[in-house]
Amino acid sequence: MKVIEAITEEDTKKIAKSLSSLLEKKDVVALWGTLGVGKTAFVRHLIQHLTSLQEDVPSPTFTLLQTYDTPQFPIYHFDLYRLDKPDDVYELGIEDAFIDAVTFIEWPEKMGTLLPSAHRLNIHIDVVGTKRIFSFDTLDSSWQKRIDTWQPIL
């Protein structure tokens, strides 16, 4: 596990930018944390860096899914907060995302046992005082190697 503290929004942006260099096709990034902790903001910074989008990257809270293209891979950004049951993810085409895209999932607990463990990085975000604490963990050997050697610069 790797733990990183972000004091400012700029720190969060730097962590996201740094993590973007580790992403590969088929990666699933599950973002865990309470409402308002900064999951969407973190993914927004990642997507803006990977796509060079200057405009705001919208939250998929109401659409449940936003997609983006990059030169390396497509990006699927899911927000499952409003899902009623795990099987609802199939209506969103989530299995297509796992084939050759990078998939970001906010509220992954809504998937229950359907959340894949292969290619998955877990990011737990907590707020302690004015700091955001990012904890990165995985059971995937490929991600473990990447996280072990990753040295984000703040």
PDB file of C-alpha atoms in Angstrom:
ATOM      1  CA  MET A   1       0.000   0.000   0.000  1.00  0.00           C
ATOM      2  CA  LYS A   2       1.139   3.517  -0.740  1.00  0.00           C
ATOM      3  CA  VAL A   3      -0.248   6.489   1.205  1.00  0.00           C
ATOM      4  CA  ILE A   4       0.077  10.084  -0.005  1.00  0.00           C
ATOM      5  CA  GLU A   5      -1.151  13.272   1.654  1.00  0.00           C
ATOM      6  CA  ALA A   6      -2.503  16.156  -0.385  1.00  0.00           C
ATOM      7  CA  ILE A   7      -2.666  19.495   1.374  1.00  0.00           C
ATOM      8  CA  THR A   8      -3.925  21.560  -1.555  1.00  0.00           C
ATOM      9  CA  GLU A   9      -5.978  21.006  -4.694  1.00  0.00           C
ATOM     10  CA  GLU A  10      -2.737  21.477  -6.624  1.00  0.00           C
ATOM     11  CA  ASP A  11      -1.262  18.506  -4.706  1.00  0.00           C
ATOM     12  CA  THR A  12      -4.270  16.408  -5.727  1.00  0.00           C
ATOM     13  CA  LYS A  13      -3.754  17.468  -9.333  1.00  0.00           C
ATOM     14  CA  LYS A  14      -0.073  16.479  -9.194  1.00  0.00           C
ATOM     15  CA  ILE A  15      -0.888  13.063  -7.731  1.00  0.00           C
ATOM     16  CA  ALA A  16      -3.461  12.468 -10.480  1.00  0.00           C
ATOM     17  CA  LYS A  17      -1.073  13.599 -13.207  1.00  0.00           C
ATOM     18  CA  SER A  18       1.652  11.340 -11.857  1.00  0.00           C
ATOM     19  CA  LEU A  19      -0.677   8.345 -11.593  1.00  0.00           C
ATOM     20  CA  SER A  20      -1.824   8.853 -15.189  1.00  0.00           C
ATOM     21  CA  SER A  21       1.616   7.755 -16.419  1.00  0.00           C
ATOM     22  CA  LEU A  22       1.064   4.312 -14.832  1.00  0.00           C
ATOM     23  CA  LEU A  23      -2.231   3.545 -16.561  1.00  0.00           C
ATOM     24  CA  GLU A  24      -2.536   0.735 -19.100  1.00  0.00           C
ATOM     25  CA  LYS A  25      -5.335  -0.787 -21.164  1.00  0.00           C
ATOM     26  CA  LYS A  26      -7.687  -2.959 -19.102  1.00  0.00           C
ATOM     27  CA  ASP A  27      -6.906  -1.122 -15.847  1.00  0.00           C
ATOM     28  CA  VAL A  28      -9.795  -0.683 -13.447  1.00  0.00           C
ATOM     29  CA  VAL A  29      -9.390   2.128 -10.931  1.00  0.00           C
ATOM     30  CA  ALA A  30     -11.904   1.875  -8.078  1.00  0.00           C
ATOM     31  CA  LEU A  31     -12.326   5.057  -6.032  1.00  0.00           C
ATOM     32  CA  TRP A  32     -13.570   4.590  -2.479  1.00  0.00           C
ATOM     33  CA  GLY A  33     -14.663   7.349  -0.122  1.00  0.00           C
ATOM     34  CA  THR A  34     -17.599   9.202   1.323  1.00  0.00           C
ATOM     35  CA  LEU A  35     -19.722  11.737  -0.490  1.00  0.00           C
ATOM     36  CA  GLY A  36     -17.798  14.928  -1.249  1.00  0.00           C
ATOM     37  CA  VAL A  37     -14.347  13.531  -0.438  1.00  0.00           C
ATOM     38  CA  GLY A  38     -12.955  14.368  -3.896  1.00  0.00           C
ATOM     39  CA  LYS A  39     -13.304  11.215  -6.000  1.00  0.00           C
ATOM     40  CA  THR A  40     -14.679  13.069  -9.020  1.00  0.00           C
ATOM     41  CA  ALA A  41     -12.139  15.886  -8.714  1.00  0.00           C
ATOM     42  CA  PHE A  42      -9.302  13.356  -8.706  1.00  0.00           C
ATOM     43  CA  VAL A  43     -10.628  11.554 -11.806  1.00  0.00           C
ATOM     44  CA  ARG A  44     -11.268  14.914 -13.474  1.00  0.00           C
ATOM     45  CA  HIS A  45      -7.578  15.834 -13.116  1.00  0.00           C
ATOM     46  CA  LEU A  46      -6.533  12.456 -14.521  1.00  0.00           C
ATOM     47  CA  ILE A  47      -8.841  12.764 -17.527  1.00  0.00           C
ATOM     48  CA  GLN A  48      -7.827  16.349 -18.241  1.00  0.00           C
ATOM     49  CA  HIS A  49      -4.177  15.336 -18.244  1.00  0.00           C
ATOM     50  CA  LEU A  50      -4.689  12.254 -20.439  1.00  0.00           C
ATOM     51  CA  THR A  51      -6.958  13.952 -22.974  1.00  0.00           C
ATOM     52  CA  SER A  52      -5.542  17.504 -22.848  1.00  0.00           C
ATOM     53  CA  LEU A  53      -9.114  18.755 -22.368  1.00  0.00           C
ATOM     54  CA  GLN A  54      -9.066  22.336 -21.174  1.00  0.00           C
ATOM     55  CA  GLU A  55     -12.780  22.567 -20.433  1.00  0.00           C
ATOM     56  CA  ASP A  56     -14.394  21.110 -17.351  1.00  0.00           C
ATOM     57  CA  VAL A  57     -14.783  17.337 -17.294  1.00  0.00           C
ATOM     58  CA  PRO A  58     -18.370  16.721 -16.152  1.00  0.00           C
ATOM     59  CA  SER A  59     -19.248  14.358 -13.332  1.00  0.00           C
ATOM     60  CA  PRO A  60     -21.155  11.261 -14.445  1.00  0.00           C
ATOM     61  CA  THR A  61     -23.395  11.457 -11.354  1.00  0.00           C
ATOM     62  CA  PHE A  62     -26.593  11.797 -13.402  1.00  0.00           C
ATOM     63  CA  THR A  63     -25.517  10.185 -16.674  1.00  0.00           C
ATOM     64  CA  LEU A  64     -23.760   7.352 -14.765  1.00  0.00           C
ATOM     65  CA  LEU A  65     -21.101   7.182 -17.500  1.00  0.00           C
ATOM     66  CA  GLN A  66     -18.831   9.540 -19.429  1.00  0.00           C
ATOM     67  CA  THR A  67     -16.415   8.314 -22.090  1.00  0.00           C
ATOM     68  CA  TYR A  68     -13.260   9.891 -23.507  1.00  0.00           C
ATOM     69  CA  ASP A  69     -10.693   9.000 -26.146  1.00  0.00           C
ATOM     70  CA  THR A  70      -6.950   9.244 -25.714  1.00  0.00           C
ATOM     71  CA  PRO A  71      -4.180   8.191 -28.110  1.00  0.00           C
ATOM     72  CA  GLN A  72      -3.369   5.219 -25.831  1.00  0.00           C
ATOM     73  CA  PHE A  73      -6.832   3.914 -24.835  1.00  0.00           C
ATOM     74  CA  PRO A  74     -10.470   4.862 -24.337  1.00  0.00           C
ATOM     75  CA  ILE A  75     -11.533   6.008 -20.862  1.00  0.00           C
ATOM     76  CA  TYR A  76     -14.792   5.022 -19.181  1.00  0.00           C
ATOM     77  CA  HIS A  77     -15.744   7.006 -16.091  1.00  0.00           C
ATOM     78  CA  PHE A  78     -18.590   5.461 -14.098  1.00  0.00           C
ATOM     79  CA  ASP A  79     -20.375   6.943 -11.090  1.00  0.00           C
ATOM     80  CA  LEU A  80     -22.500   4.174  -9.602  1.00  0.00           C
ATOM     81  CA  TYR A  81     -23.915   6.180  -6.670  1.00  0.00           C
ATOM     82  CA  ARG A  82     -27.498   5.975  -7.990  1.00  0.00           C
ATOM     83  CA  LEU A  83     -27.442   2.272  -8.884  1.00  0.00           C
ATOM     84  CA  ASP A  84     -30.084   0.179  -7.164  1.00  0.00           C
ATOM     85  CA  LYS A  85     -28.531  -3.247  -7.619  1.00  0.00           C
ATOM     86  CA  PRO A  86     -25.203  -4.647  -8.859  1.00  0.00           C
ATOM     87  CA  ASP A  87     -26.636  -6.158 -12.054  1.00  0.00           C
ATOM     88  CA  ASP A  88     -27.585  -2.653 -13.231  1.00  0.00           C
ATOM     89  CA  VAL A  89     -23.954  -2.166 -14.323  1.00  0.00           C
ATOM     90  CA  TYR A  90     -24.588  -4.479 -17.273  1.00  0.00           C
ATOM     91  CA  GLU A  91     -27.138  -2.003 -18.659  1.00  0.00           C
ATOM     92  CA  LEU A  92     -24.310   0.549 -18.724  1.00  0.00           C
ATOM     93  CA  GLY A  93     -22.091  -1.733 -20.806  1.00  0.00           C
ATOM     94  CA  ILE A  94     -19.436  -1.968 -18.141  1.00  0.00           C
ATOM     95  CA  GLU A  95     -18.115  -5.279 -19.465  1.00  0.00           C
ATOM     96  CA  ASP A  96     -17.143  -3.498 -22.715  1.00  0.00           C
ATOM     97  CA  ALA A  97     -15.016  -1.066 -20.717  1.00  0.00           C
ATOM     98  CA  PHE A  98     -12.990  -3.910 -19.214  1.00  0.00           C
ATOM     99  CA  ILE A  99     -11.882  -5.174 -22.655  1.00  0.00           C
ATOM    100  CA  ASP A 100      -9.463  -2.457 -23.813  1.00  0.00           C
ATOM    101  CA  ALA A 101     -10.148   0.736 -21.896  1.00  0.00           C
ATOM    102  CA  VAL A 102      -9.097   2.307 -18.640  1.00  0.00           C
ATOM    103  CA  THR A 103     -12.091   2.289 -16.335  1.00  0.00           C
ATOM    104  CA  PHE A 104     -12.635   4.637 -13.392  1.00  0.00           C
ATOM    105  CA  ILE A 105     -15.398   3.573 -11.011  1.00  0.00           C
ATOM    106  CA  GLU A 106     -16.751   5.828  -8.290  1.00  0.00           C
ATOM    107  CA  TRP A 107     -18.848   4.023  -5.667  1.00  0.00           C
ATOM    108  CA  PRO A 108     -17.448   0.578  -6.647  1.00  0.00           C
ATOM    109  CA  GLU A 109     -19.143  -1.009  -3.635  1.00  0.00           C
ATOM    110  CA  LYS A 110     -22.413  -0.746  -5.606  1.00  0.00           C
ATOM    111  CA  MET A 111     -21.081  -3.523  -7.884  1.00  0.00           C
ATOM    112  CA  GLY A 112     -20.784  -6.017  -5.052  1.00  0.00           C
ATOM    113  CA  THR A 113     -19.119  -9.225  -6.213  1.00  0.00           C
ATOM    114  CA  LEU A 114     -19.231  -8.057  -9.856  1.00  0.00           C
ATOM    115  CA  LEU A 115     -16.299  -5.698  -9.234  1.00  0.00           C
ATOM    116  CA  PRO A 116     -13.311  -7.335 -10.936  1.00  0.00           C
ATOM    117  CA  SER A 117     -10.115  -7.928  -8.993  1.00  0.00           C
ATOM    118  CA  ALA A 118      -7.937  -8.391 -12.089  1.00  0.00           C
ATOM    119  CA  HIS A 119      -6.200  -5.204 -13.274  1.00  0.00           C
ATOM    120  CA  ARG A 120      -7.740  -3.280 -10.342  1.00  0.00           C
ATOM    121  CA  LEU A 121      -6.184  -0.473  -8.347  1.00  0.00           C
ATOM    122  CA  ASN A 122      -8.093   0.722  -5.283  1.00  0.00           C
ATOM    123  CA  ILE A 123      -7.832   4.349  -4.286  1.00  0.00           C
ATOM    124  CA  HIS A 124      -9.260   5.178  -0.866  1.00  0.00           C
ATOM    125  CA  ILE A 125      -9.687   8.887  -0.219  1.00  0.00           C
ATOM    126  CA  ASP A 126     -10.168  10.242   3.287  1.00  0.00           C
ATOM    127  CA  VAL A 127     -10.296  13.763   4.661  1.00  0.00           C
ATOM    128  CA  VAL A 128      -8.349  14.457   7.846  1.00  0.00           C
ATOM    129  CA  GLY A 129      -8.626  18.092   8.862  1.00  0.00           C
ATOM    130  CA  THR A 130      -7.788  20.024   5.707  1.00  0.00           C
ATOM    131  CA  LYS A 131      -5.766  17.198   4.132  1.00  0.00           C
ATOM    132  CA  ARG A 132      -6.816  14.538   1.672  1.00  0.00           C
ATOM    133  CA  ILE A 133      -5.231  11.159   2.358  1.00  0.00           C
ATOM    134  CA  PHE A 134      -4.908   8.932  -0.720  1.00  0.00           C
ATOM    135  CA  SER A 135      -4.277   5.232  -0.057  1.00  0.00           C
ATOM    136  CA  PHE A 136      -3.414   3.083  -3.066  1.00  0.00           C
ATOM    137  CA  ASP A 137      -3.708  -0.708  -2.775  1.00  0.00           C
ATOM    138  CA  THR A 138      -4.164  -3.677  -5.063  1.00  0.00           C
ATOM    139  CA  LEU A 139      -4.235  -7.447  -5.251  1.00  0.00           C
ATOM    140  CA  ASP A 140      -3.125  -7.343  -8.896  1.00  0.00           C
ATOM    141  CA  SER A 141       0.566  -8.191  -9.428  1.00  0.00           C
ATOM    142  CA  SER A 142       0.965  -5.801 -12.366  1.00  0.00           C
ATOM    143  CA  TRP A 143      -0.444  -2.897 -10.353  1.00  0.00           C
ATOM    144  CA  GLN A 144       1.621  -3.887  -7.327  1.00  0.00           C
ATOM    145  CA  LYS A 145       4.840  -3.558  -9.335  1.00  0.00           C
ATOM    146  CA  ARG A 146       3.779  -0.169 -10.691  1.00  0.00           C
ATOM    147  CA  ILE A 147       2.734   1.171  -7.280  1.00  0.00           C
ATOM    148  CA  ASP A 148       5.894  -0.124  -5.585  1.00  0.00           C
ATOM    149  CA  THR A 149       8.142   1.839  -7.963  1.00  0.00           C
ATOM    150  CA  TRP A 150       5.903   4.917  -8.275  1.00  0.00           C
ATOM    151  CA  GLN A 151       7.357   8.107  -6.809  1.00  0.00           C
ATOM    152  CA  PRO A 152       4.818  10.920  -7.245  1.00  0.00           C
ATOM    153  CA  ILE A 153       6.270  14.404  -7.037  1.00  0.00           C
ATOM    154  CA  LEU A 154       4.325  16.973  -5.032  1.00  0.00           C
TER     155      LEU A 154
END
